[in-house]
């Protein structure tokens, strides 16, 4: 059994610890200063209580606070231990990587700003009805049209509201349904900001395998059997792999979900307006679910708007969490989104954008295949390319004038890779980019073999 020898939790520089909040803050400071190794246990509750002269209940509350902040995790067997703090825990994961002059940025995951509809004429043409304190969260016209569109796509949308984007909706659904420490199944590889969020909120991420048809049936089965209370799946344009849930896979997943009533299933459909393939929704069978449709990719991340449908309880909890804070989601933005949806010129512009995204992705995949690198990227803005060693691949590409994202931010137990955002990569540069990737990948393969990090 592990014997805890550390003389104190670096409390000597924080002598006035009287409450759980003080204690949590003192320990948090030690963790952030690097006084604990990843995985290192905190002292057993009773031992620390004695050491600092507080009750065991106060120490237990402090540990709960640390779990909620995503700094530690607990279970009955191991007690409480320090999580691995990635540099993103200190600097937000979503900050863009700085792009050196002369380098092509394929790292951001962003849509091509040149392909976003211009909101200004739409704003000028609005018969604007401003929201006032006490207004509903959702603008009635926007939510009615959203529900109509969701139903048309087979999503149960009797209850629906709006949130400040997909991630905001996911965070609120998790927080209002789970307890700190609960397990949340996430796609692996998957969306970096989501993995980060789940850890920060103090849940335990359970990696769930993905293939081009979506989260694998076995993977989902195993995650739910391992006790995941919630699962987040991506409908299409999965980030980073481009997977899209096929009709067959949706049927299998629905069958698995029907065996787990009460588990929260969240489906993220973030490429609204750019849908390259039909939607095959998986939400519903557990009775507890949320379906989020974000406008970020087609209409622009700055709209900060997602439609959230779900069962009555999930939607009610979501709405009360918005009401308790911001009160409502900007009705100006919702009316703008409605106007953009209803403008046939915008729809054709988005159809053209969607086809360009497909061409850009396909051009890179074809050039990679010609160089012996076979990758599937069925939909979306990115191509995910397995490599032997990520750091070597990223720096070799940078030396050749290409900035790509290292895969580490997007994965838990799956193998090393790089993510190349093709959204703004003009097709006439695909060959050049593929050559650089092939060379970098060769360098990374030998490094991976020597360091044993391949596979
Ligand atoms: C998988 C996935 N879902 C959703 C989003 C958009 O989320 P939001 O609406 O919070 O901007 C992104 C953005 O990168 C994403 O990659």
GROMACS .gro file of C-alpha atoms and ligand atoms in nm:
model
  471
    1UNK     CA    1   0.000   0.000   0.000
    2UNK     CA    2   0.124   0.351  -0.079
    3UNK     CA    3   0.273   0.523   0.224
    4UNK     CA    4   0.240   0.900   0.218
    5UNK     CA    5   0.570   1.056   0.335
    6UNK     CA    6   0.546   1.416   0.221
    7UNK     CA    7   0.589   1.622   0.539
    8UNK     CA    8   0.315   1.873   0.454
    9UNK     CA    9   0.117   1.991   0.155
   10UNK     CA   10   0.341   2.299   0.121
   11UNK     CA   11   0.124   2.469   0.379
   12UNK     CA   12   0.414   2.642   0.547
   13UNK     CA   13   0.369   2.939   0.314
   14UNK     CA   14  -0.005   2.949   0.381
   15UNK     CA   15  -0.033   2.941   0.760
   16UNK     CA   16  -0.386   3.077   0.801
   17UNK     CA   17  -0.575   2.779   0.664
   18UNK     CA   18  -0.909   2.772   0.846
   19UNK     CA   19  -1.168   2.662   0.594
   20UNK     CA   20  -1.209   2.412   0.312
   21UNK     CA   21  -1.174   2.699   0.063
   22UNK     CA   22  -0.841   2.810   0.221
   23UNK     CA   23  -0.711   2.456   0.215
   24UNK     CA   24  -0.819   2.397  -0.145
   25UNK     CA   25  -0.649   2.721  -0.245
   26UNK     CA   26  -0.324   2.629  -0.069
   27UNK     CA   27  -0.315   2.288  -0.233
   28UNK     CA   28  -0.410   2.435  -0.570
   29UNK     CA   29  -0.117   2.675  -0.544
   30UNK     CA   30   0.122   2.386  -0.469
   31UNK     CA   31  -0.013   2.188  -0.762
   32UNK     CA   32   0.019   2.479  -1.003
   33UNK     CA   33   0.373   2.548  -0.879
   34UNK     CA   34   0.460   2.190  -0.972
   35UNK     CA   35   0.510   2.060  -0.617
   36UNK     CA   36   0.325   1.740  -0.709
   37UNK     CA   37   0.403   1.491  -0.982
   38UNK     CA   38   0.116   1.380  -1.206
   39UNK     CA   39  -0.062   1.089  -1.042
   40UNK     CA   40   0.083   1.164  -0.699
   41UNK     CA   41  -0.170   1.107  -0.422
   42UNK     CA   42  -0.277   1.380  -0.181
   43UNK     CA   43  -0.243   1.274   0.182
   44UNK     CA   44  -0.522   1.056   0.321
   45UNK     CA   45  -0.799   1.278   0.457
   46UNK     CA   46  -0.753   1.193   0.822
   47UNK     CA   47  -0.378   1.235   0.809
   48UNK     CA   48  -0.401   1.582   0.656
   49UNK     CA   49  -0.681   1.678   0.894
   50UNK     CA   50  -0.454   1.602   1.185
   51UNK     CA   51  -0.161   1.778   1.025
   52UNK     CA   52  -0.346   2.106   0.967
   53UNK     CA   53  -0.581   2.092   1.265
   54UNK     CA   54  -0.905   2.081   1.066
   55UNK     CA   55  -1.186   1.828   1.070
   56UNK     CA   56  -1.187   1.536   0.827
   57UNK     CA   57  -1.510   1.678   0.678
   58UNK     CA   58  -1.335   2.009   0.598
   59UNK     CA   59  -1.046   1.831   0.428
   60UNK     CA   60  -1.292   1.613   0.232
   61UNK     CA   61  -1.473   1.928   0.113
   62UNK     CA   62  -1.141   2.082   0.006
   63UNK     CA   63  -1.065   1.770  -0.198
   64UNK     CA   64  -1.407   1.792  -0.361
   65UNK     CA   65  -1.336   2.154  -0.458
   66UNK     CA   66  -1.006   2.048  -0.617
   67UNK     CA   67  -1.184   1.771  -0.811
   68UNK     CA   68  -1.438   2.024  -0.937
   69UNK     CA   69  -1.156   2.249  -1.057
   70UNK     CA   70  -1.016   1.956  -1.254
   71UNK     CA   71  -0.689   1.956  -1.058
   72UNK     CA   72  -0.736   1.622  -0.887
   73UNK     CA   73  -0.944   1.309  -0.921
   74UNK     CA   74  -1.067   1.060  -0.662
   75UNK     CA   75  -1.193   0.711  -0.634
   76UNK     CA   76  -1.261   0.481  -0.341
   77UNK     CA   77  -0.959   0.261  -0.402
   78UNK     CA   78  -0.687   0.519  -0.468
   79UNK     CA   79  -0.815   0.815  -0.269
   80UNK     CA   80  -0.742   1.157  -0.425
   81UNK     CA   81  -0.453   1.214  -0.665
   82UNK     CA   82  -0.317   1.496  -0.877
   83UNK     CA   83  -0.414   1.493  -1.241
   84UNK     CA   84  -0.162   1.539  -1.513
   85UNK     CA   85  -0.171   1.914  -1.573
   86UNK     CA   86  -0.114   1.985  -1.937
   87UNK     CA   87   0.020   2.325  -2.032
   88UNK     CA   88  -0.334   2.395  -2.151
   89UNK     CA   89  -0.446   2.383  -1.786
   90UNK     CA   90  -0.240   2.693  -1.727
   91UNK     CA   91  -0.299   2.864  -2.064
   92UNK     CA   92  -0.636   2.795  -2.227
   93UNK     CA   93  -0.623   2.516  -2.486
   94UNK     CA   94  -0.824   2.721  -2.730
   95UNK     CA   95  -0.566   2.993  -2.775
   96UNK     CA   96  -0.430   2.992  -3.132
   97UNK     CA   97  -0.072   2.880  -3.191
   98UNK     CA   98   0.133   3.186  -3.306
   99UNK     CA   99   0.209   3.164  -3.678
  100UNK     CA  100   0.561   3.266  -3.782
  101UNK     CA  101   0.590   3.495  -4.088
  102UNK     CA  102   0.591   3.311  -4.419
  103UNK     CA  103   0.438   2.997  -4.271
  104UNK     CA  104   0.105   2.853  -4.394
  105UNK     CA  105  -0.131   2.801  -4.099
  106UNK     CA  106  -0.301   2.461  -4.115
  107UNK     CA  107  -0.327   2.431  -3.738
  108UNK     CA  108  -0.634   2.623  -3.633
  109UNK     CA  109  -0.939   2.406  -3.704
  110UNK     CA  110  -1.116   2.724  -3.813
  111UNK     CA  111  -1.341   2.760  -4.115
  112UNK     CA  112  -1.203   2.971  -4.400
  113UNK     CA  113  -1.300   3.331  -4.313
  114UNK     CA  114  -1.335   3.399  -4.690
  115UNK     CA  115  -1.622   3.147  -4.703
  116UNK     CA  116  -1.835   3.282  -4.419
  117UNK     CA  117  -2.157   3.467  -4.511
  118UNK     CA  118  -2.136   3.843  -4.454
  119UNK     CA  119  -2.369   3.920  -4.160
  120UNK     CA  120  -2.370   4.297  -4.211
  121UNK     CA  121  -2.637   4.322  -4.486
  122UNK     CA  122  -2.850   4.074  -4.292
  123UNK     CA  123  -2.828   4.288  -3.976
  124UNK     CA  124  -2.919   4.599  -4.176
  125UNK     CA  125  -3.229   4.424  -4.310
  126UNK     CA  126  -3.359   4.299  -3.973
  127UNK     CA  127  -3.695   4.403  -3.830
  128UNK     CA  128  -3.513   4.384  -3.499
  129UNK     CA  129  -3.710   4.299  -3.184
  130UNK     CA  130  -3.469   4.365  -2.895
  131UNK     CA  131  -3.474   4.134  -2.593
  132UNK     CA  132  -3.529   4.296  -2.254
  133UNK     CA  133  -3.468   4.160  -1.904
  134UNK     CA  134  -3.719   3.883  -1.855
  135UNK     CA  135  -3.719   3.781  -2.223
  136UNK     CA  136  -3.716   3.407  -2.293
  137UNK     CA  137  -3.378   3.239  -2.349
  138UNK     CA  138  -3.470   3.154  -2.708
  139UNK     CA  139  -3.613   3.398  -2.961
  140UNK     CA  140  -3.956   3.253  -3.053
  141UNK     CA  141  -3.909   3.283  -3.431
  142UNK     CA  142  -3.559   3.135  -3.427
  143UNK     CA  143  -3.646   2.843  -3.200
  144UNK     CA  144  -3.959   2.758  -3.400
  145UNK     CA  145  -3.756   2.741  -3.722
  146UNK     CA  146  -3.478   2.544  -3.546
  147UNK     CA  147  -3.727   2.285  -3.421
  148UNK     CA  148  -3.879   2.253  -3.766
  149UNK     CA  149  -3.535   2.190  -3.919
  150UNK     CA  150  -3.434   1.944  -3.647
  151UNK     CA  151  -3.755   1.744  -3.687
  152UNK     CA  152  -3.701   1.737  -4.062
  153UNK     CA  153  -3.361   1.575  -3.988
  154UNK     CA  154  -3.516   1.313  -3.758
  155UNK     CA  155  -3.406   1.473  -3.429
  156UNK     CA  156  -3.666   1.461  -3.149
  157UNK     CA  157  -3.714   1.836  -3.095
  158UNK     CA  158  -4.032   1.877  -2.897
  159UNK     CA  159  -3.822   2.052  -2.633
  160UNK     CA  160  -3.548   2.287  -2.744
  161UNK     CA  161  -3.363   2.599  -2.641
  162UNK     CA  162  -3.045   2.784  -2.735
  163UNK     CA  163  -2.697   2.812  -2.583
  164UNK     CA  164  -2.382   3.016  -2.648
  165UNK     CA  165  -2.239   2.751  -2.880
  166UNK     CA  166  -2.193   2.375  -2.866
  167UNK     CA  167  -1.926   2.365  -2.598
  168UNK     CA  168  -2.129   2.591  -2.373
  169UNK     CA  169  -2.430   2.362  -2.417
  170UNK     CA  170  -2.225   2.050  -2.343
  171UNK     CA  171  -2.072   2.210  -2.032
  172UNK     CA  172  -2.416   2.308  -1.900
  173UNK     CA  173  -2.568   1.966  -1.972
  174UNK     CA  174  -2.283   1.786  -1.798
  175UNK     CA  175  -2.285   2.019  -1.500
  176UNK     CA  176  -2.658   1.989  -1.448
  177UNK     CA  177  -2.666   1.609  -1.478
  178UNK     CA  178  -2.340   1.475  -1.332
  179UNK     CA  179  -2.139   1.489  -1.013
  180UNK     CA  180  -1.765   1.564  -0.997
  181UNK     CA  181  -1.563   1.251  -1.063
  182UNK     CA  182  -1.832   1.095  -1.285
  183UNK     CA  183  -1.712   0.930  -1.603
  184UNK     CA  184  -1.780   1.087  -1.939
  185UNK     CA  185  -1.716   0.889  -2.258
  186UNK     CA  186  -1.540   1.099  -2.523
  187UNK     CA  187  -1.425   1.017  -2.871
  188UNK     CA  188  -1.054   0.936  -2.894
  189UNK     CA  189  -0.919   1.106  -3.096
  190UNK     CA  190  -1.163   1.387  -3.031
  191UNK     CA  191  -1.216   1.759  -2.995
  192UNK     CA  192  -0.934   1.904  -2.779
  193UNK     CA  193  -1.148   2.177  -2.621
  194UNK     CA  194  -1.401   1.916  -2.508
  195UNK     CA  195  -1.141   1.682  -2.357
  196UNK     CA  196  -0.998   1.982  -2.176
  197UNK     CA  197  -1.340   2.097  -2.056
  198UNK     CA  198  -1.434   1.756  -1.918
  199UNK     CA  199  -1.110   1.739  -1.722
  200UNK     CA  200  -1.145   2.095  -1.595
  201UNK     CA  201  -1.499   2.029  -1.473
  202UNK     CA  202  -1.362   1.743  -1.265
  203UNK     CA  203  -1.507   1.450  -1.460
  204UNK     CA  204  -1.308   1.149  -1.572
  205UNK     CA  205  -1.283   1.115  -1.950
  206UNK     CA  206  -1.328   0.761  -2.080
  207UNK     CA  207  -1.161   0.726  -2.422
  208UNK     CA  208  -1.393   0.580  -2.684
  209UNK     CA  209  -1.257   0.462  -3.020
  210UNK     CA  210  -1.369   0.628  -3.346
  211UNK     CA  211  -1.351   0.506  -3.705
  212UNK     CA  212  -1.470   0.682  -4.022
  213UNK     CA  213  -1.833   0.581  -3.945
  214UNK     CA  214  -1.827   0.744  -3.601
  215UNK     CA  215  -1.767   0.615  -3.249
  216UNK     CA  216  -1.727   0.239  -3.275
  217UNK     CA  217  -2.008   0.020  -3.143
  218UNK     CA  218  -1.766  -0.182  -2.930
  219UNK     CA  219  -1.601   0.133  -2.800
  220UNK     CA  220  -1.932   0.285  -2.693
  221UNK     CA  221  -2.042  -0.042  -2.542
  222UNK     CA  222  -1.722  -0.067  -2.337
  223UNK     CA  223  -1.740   0.294  -2.219
  224UNK     CA  224  -2.098   0.257  -2.099
  225UNK     CA  225  -2.021  -0.080  -1.940
  226UNK     CA  226  -1.728   0.090  -1.762
  227UNK     CA  227  -1.979   0.320  -1.595
  228UNK     CA  228  -1.975   0.633  -1.814
  229UNK     CA  229  -2.272   0.842  -1.697
  230UNK     CA  230  -2.261   1.052  -2.013
  231UNK     CA  231  -2.124   1.023  -2.363
  232UNK     CA  232  -2.057   1.293  -2.622
  233UNK     CA  233  -2.057   1.188  -2.988
  234UNK     CA  234  -2.004   1.394  -3.303
  235UNK     CA  235  -2.262   1.355  -3.578
  236UNK     CA  236  -2.043   1.463  -3.870
  237UNK     CA  237  -1.724   1.658  -3.942
  238UNK     CA  238  -1.572   1.493  -3.636
  239UNK     CA  239  -1.275   1.688  -3.510
  240UNK     CA  240  -1.002   1.582  -3.580
  241UNK     CA  241  -1.075   1.274  -3.797
  242UNK     CA  242  -1.368   1.391  -4.013
  243UNK     CA  243  -1.576   1.085  -3.917
  244UNK     CA  244  -1.951   1.100  -3.980
  245UNK     CA  245  -2.199   0.865  -3.813
  246UNK     CA  246  -2.330   0.634  -4.086
  247UNK     CA  247  -2.686   0.505  -4.100
  248UNK     CA  248  -2.568   0.155  -4.008
  249UNK     CA  249  -2.357   0.279  -3.715
  250UNK     CA  250  -2.642   0.499  -3.590
  251UNK     CA  251  -2.868   0.192  -3.579
  252UNK     CA  252  -2.610  -0.005  -3.380
  253UNK     CA  253  -2.544   0.280  -3.139
  254UNK     CA  254  -2.914   0.335  -3.079
  255UNK     CA  255  -2.941  -0.033  -2.993
  256UNK     CA  256  -2.653  -0.006  -2.742
  257UNK     CA  257  -2.804   0.309  -2.590
  258UNK     CA  258  -3.140   0.138  -2.546
  259UNK     CA  259  -2.968  -0.097  -2.297
  260UNK     CA  260  -2.857   0.196  -2.082
  261UNK     CA  261  -3.162   0.397  -1.982
  262UNK     CA  262  -3.085   0.719  -1.798
  263UNK     CA  263  -2.734   0.768  -1.939
  264UNK     CA  264  -2.690   1.116  -2.085
  265UNK     CA  265  -2.619   1.101  -2.460
  266UNK     CA  266  -2.503   1.430  -2.614
  267UNK     CA  267  -2.476   1.458  -2.990
  268UNK     CA  268  -2.274   1.743  -3.139
  269UNK     CA  269  -2.372   1.854  -3.491
  270UNK     CA  270  -2.143   2.151  -3.531
  271UNK     CA  271  -2.122   2.199  -3.906
  272UNK     CA  272  -2.470   2.343  -3.951
  273UNK     CA  273  -2.509   2.467  -4.308
  274UNK     CA  274  -2.208   2.267  -4.429
  275UNK     CA  275  -2.354   1.920  -4.386
  276UNK     CA  276  -2.186   1.708  -4.652
  277UNK     CA  277  -2.371   1.391  -4.558
  278UNK     CA  278  -2.717   1.314  -4.420
  279UNK     CA  279  -2.767   1.317  -4.047
  280UNK     CA  280  -2.841   0.987  -3.869
  281UNK     CA  281  -2.918   1.096  -3.515
  282UNK     CA  282  -2.848   0.863  -3.223
  283UNK     CA  283  -3.013   1.053  -2.937
  284UNK     CA  284  -3.335   0.934  -2.778
  285UNK     CA  285  -3.309   0.570  -2.669
  286UNK     CA  286  -3.170   0.638  -2.319
  287UNK     CA  287  -3.446   0.890  -2.244
  288UNK     CA  288  -3.185   1.146  -2.129
  289UNK     CA  289  -3.020   1.335  -2.414
  290UNK     CA  290  -2.922   1.659  -2.578
  291UNK     CA  291  -2.865   1.737  -2.944
  292UNK     CA  292  -2.658   2.047  -3.016
  293UNK     CA  293  -2.650   2.219  -3.352
  294UNK     CA  294  -2.384   2.490  -3.358
  295UNK     CA  295  -2.364   2.754  -3.628
  296UNK     CA  296  -1.991   2.799  -3.568
  297UNK     CA  297  -1.847   2.635  -3.878
  298UNK     CA  298  -2.088   2.741  -4.151
  299UNK     CA  299  -2.188   3.086  -4.031
  300UNK     CA  300  -1.883   3.174  -3.822
  301UNK     CA  301  -1.758   3.099  -3.470
  302UNK     CA  302  -1.836   3.458  -3.366
  303UNK     CA  303  -2.212   3.396  -3.369
  304UNK     CA  304  -2.164   3.197  -3.045
  305UNK     CA  305  -2.495   3.022  -3.095
  306UNK     CA  306  -2.620   2.665  -3.085
  307UNK     CA  307  -2.966   2.513  -3.083
  308UNK     CA  308  -3.012   2.254  -2.809
  309UNK     CA  309  -3.289   1.994  -2.828
  310UNK     CA  310  -3.337   1.727  -2.564
  311UNK     CA  311  -3.569   1.550  -2.328
  312UNK     CA  312  -3.788   1.779  -2.118
  313UNK     CA  313  -3.569   1.757  -1.806
  314UNK     CA  314  -3.240   1.818  -1.984
  315UNK     CA  315  -3.378   2.121  -2.169
  316UNK     CA  316  -3.538   2.262  -1.853
  317UNK     CA  317  -3.209   2.228  -1.664
  318UNK     CA  318  -3.022   2.387  -1.952
  319UNK     CA  319  -3.258   2.682  -1.965
  320UNK     CA  320  -3.242   2.741  -1.593
  321UNK     CA  321  -2.864   2.741  -1.606
  322UNK     CA  322  -2.870   3.012  -1.878
  323UNK     CA  323  -3.139   3.211  -1.693
  324UNK     CA  324  -2.940   3.200  -1.370
  325UNK     CA  325  -2.640   3.365  -1.538
  326UNK     CA  326  -2.669   3.556  -1.866
  327UNK     CA  327  -3.051   3.538  -1.861
  328UNK     CA  328  -3.092   3.479  -2.234
  329UNK     CA  329  -2.887   3.431  -2.549
  330UNK     CA  330  -2.869   3.751  -2.758
  331UNK     CA  331  -3.191   3.783  -2.954
  332UNK     CA  332  -3.005   4.002  -3.201
  333UNK     CA  333  -2.778   3.709  -3.285
  334UNK     CA  334  -3.073   3.467  -3.303
  335UNK     CA  335  -3.266   3.697  -3.536
  336UNK     CA  336  -2.955   3.741  -3.747
  337UNK     CA  337  -2.912   3.362  -3.767
  338UNK     CA  338  -3.276   3.325  -3.868
  339UNK     CA  339  -3.235   3.586  -4.142
  340UNK     CA  340  -2.922   3.409  -4.272
  341UNK     CA  341  -3.105   3.075  -4.272
  342UNK     CA  342  -3.391   3.220  -4.467
  343UNK     CA  343  -3.180   3.395  -4.732
  344UNK     CA  344  -3.152   3.172  -5.044
  345UNK     CA  345  -2.831   3.353  -5.149
  346UNK     CA  346  -2.667   3.256  -4.819
  347UNK     CA  347  -2.781   2.895  -4.863
  348UNK     CA  348  -2.618   2.878  -5.207
  349UNK     CA  349  -2.303   3.040  -5.071
  350UNK     CA  350  -2.287   2.774  -4.799
  351UNK     CA  351  -2.346   2.493  -5.047
  352UNK     CA  352  -2.052   2.628  -5.249
  353UNK     CA  353  -1.839   2.657  -4.933
  354UNK     CA  354  -1.924   2.301  -4.836
  355UNK     CA  355  -1.818   2.174  -5.176
  356UNK     CA  356  -1.490   2.372  -5.161
  357UNK     CA  357  -1.413   2.227  -4.818
  358UNK     CA  358  -1.469   1.880  -4.962
  359UNK     CA  359  -1.242   1.953  -5.261
  360UNK     CA  360  -0.965   2.092  -5.042
  361UNK     CA  361  -0.973   1.793  -4.809
  362UNK     CA  362  -0.994   1.546  -5.097
  363UNK     CA  363  -0.706   1.715  -5.282
  364UNK     CA  364  -0.474   1.674  -4.984
  365UNK     CA  365  -0.586   1.313  -4.923
  366UNK     CA  366  -0.527   1.225  -5.291
  367UNK     CA  367  -0.179   1.381  -5.289
  368UNK     CA  368  -0.098   1.200  -4.964
  369UNK     CA  369  -0.219   0.868  -5.112
  370UNK     CA  370   0.009   0.927  -5.412
  371UNK     CA  371   0.295   0.947  -5.161
  372UNK     CA  372   0.195   0.626  -4.981
  373UNK     CA  373  -0.001   0.786  -4.694
  374UNK     CA  374  -0.359   0.660  -4.685
  375UNK     CA  375  -0.594   0.852  -4.462
  376UNK     CA  376  -0.972   0.864  -4.450
  377UNK     CA  377  -1.122   1.210  -4.392
  378UNK     CA  378  -1.485   1.165  -4.494
  379UNK     CA  379  -1.619   1.510  -4.390
  380UNK     CA  380  -1.520   1.835  -4.221
  381UNK     CA  381  -1.233   2.077  -4.209
  382UNK     CA  382  -0.940   1.859  -4.103
  383UNK     CA  383  -0.727   1.561  -4.199
  384UNK     CA  384  -0.584   1.343  -3.922
  385UNK     CA  385  -0.255   1.179  -4.012
  386UNK     CA  386  -0.093   0.917  -3.785
  387UNK     CA  387   0.283   0.975  -3.740
  388UNK     CA  388   0.560   0.803  -3.542
  389UNK     CA  389   0.650   1.103  -3.331
  390UNK     CA  390   0.439   1.418  -3.317
  391UNK     CA  391   0.703   1.670  -3.209
  392UNK     CA  392   0.939   1.560  -3.487
  393UNK     CA  393   0.661   1.575  -3.748
  394UNK     CA  394   0.540   1.919  -3.636
  395UNK     CA  395   0.888   2.073  -3.628
  396UNK     CA  396   0.988   1.914  -3.961
  397UNK     CA  397   0.674   2.063  -4.117
  398UNK     CA  398   0.739   2.402  -3.961
  399UNK     CA  399   1.091   2.399  -4.106
  400UNK     CA  400   0.925   2.346  -4.449
  401UNK     CA  401   0.683   2.637  -4.397
  402UNK     CA  402   0.371   2.452  -4.271
  403UNK     CA  403   0.216   2.489  -3.927
  404UNK     CA  404   0.003   2.192  -3.819
  405UNK     CA  405  -0.142   2.092  -3.483
  406UNK     CA  406   0.028   1.818  -3.280
  407UNK     CA  407  -0.221   1.538  -3.213
  408UNK     CA  408  -0.153   1.520  -2.839
  409UNK     CA  409  -0.421   1.778  -2.762
  410UNK     CA  410  -0.684   1.564  -2.937
  411UNK     CA  411  -0.615   1.221  -2.803
  412UNK     CA  412  -0.605   1.015  -2.488
  413UNK     CA  413  -0.495   0.657  -2.559
  414UNK     CA  414  -0.502   0.656  -2.940
  415UNK     CA  415  -0.172   0.676  -3.131
  416UNK     CA  416   0.035   0.983  -3.223
  417UNK     CA  417  -0.078   1.192  -3.520
  418UNK     CA  418  -0.093   1.544  -3.658
  419UNK     CA  419  -0.405   1.740  -3.749
  420UNK     CA  420  -0.391   1.933  -4.072
  421UNK     CA  421  -0.671   2.187  -4.120
  422UNK     CA  422  -0.754   2.194  -4.489
  423UNK     CA  423  -1.036   2.451  -4.463
  424UNK     CA  424  -0.831   2.731  -4.621
  425UNK     CA  425  -0.574   2.517  -4.808
  426UNK     CA  426  -0.620   2.603  -5.173
  427UNK     CA  427  -0.616   2.290  -5.391
  428UNK     CA  428  -0.319   2.415  -5.594
  429UNK     CA  429  -0.103   2.391  -5.281
  430UNK     CA  430  -0.213   2.038  -5.187
  431UNK     CA  431   0.079   1.866  -5.363
  432UNK     CA  432   0.336   2.090  -5.195
  433UNK     CA  433   0.174   2.033  -4.857
  434UNK     CA  434   0.159   1.655  -4.910
  435UNK     CA  435   0.529   1.643  -5.003
  436UNK     CA  436   0.619   1.829  -4.684
  437UNK     CA  437   0.397   1.593  -4.481
  438UNK     CA  438   0.551   1.283  -4.643
  439UNK     CA  439   0.903   1.406  -4.563
  440UNK     CA  440   0.808   1.504  -4.208
  441UNK     CA  441   0.631   1.176  -4.161
  442UNK     CA  442   0.941   0.981  -4.270
  443UNK     CA  443   1.153   1.175  -4.020
  444UNK     CA  444   0.888   1.118  -3.751
  445UNK     CA  445   0.866   0.746  -3.828
  446UNK     CA  446   1.233   0.687  -3.759
  447UNK     CA  447   1.218   0.901  -3.442
  448UNK     CA  448   0.905   0.712  -3.333
  449UNK     CA  449   1.080   0.377  -3.390
  450UNK     CA  450   1.387   0.482  -3.192
  451UNK     CA  451   1.195   0.634  -2.903
  452UNK     CA  452   0.932   0.358  -2.904
  453UNK     CA  453   0.652   0.611  -2.930
  454UNK     CA  454   0.513   0.481  -3.258
  455UNK     CA  455   0.206   0.264  -3.310
  456LIG     C1  456  -1.640   1.884  -3.275
  456LIG     C2  457  -1.675   2.028  -3.258
  456LIG     N1  458  -1.796   2.061  -3.211
  456LIG     C3  459  -1.834   2.190  -3.198
  456LIG     C4  460  -1.749   2.293  -3.232
  456LIG     C5  461  -1.799   2.435  -3.224
  456LIG     O1  462  -1.834   2.463  -3.098
  456LIG     P1  463  -1.891   2.603  -3.051
  456LIG     O2  464  -2.032   2.610  -3.099
  456LIG     O3  465  -1.881   2.591  -2.903
  456LIG     O4  466  -1.804   2.710  -3.108
  456LIG     C6  467  -1.620   2.265  -3.274
  456LIG     C7  468  -1.526   2.372  -3.304
  456LIG     O5  469  -1.412   2.351  -3.327
  456LIG     C8  470  -1.583   2.129  -3.289
  456LIG     O6  471  -1.463   2.096  -3.335
   0.00000   0.00000   0.00000
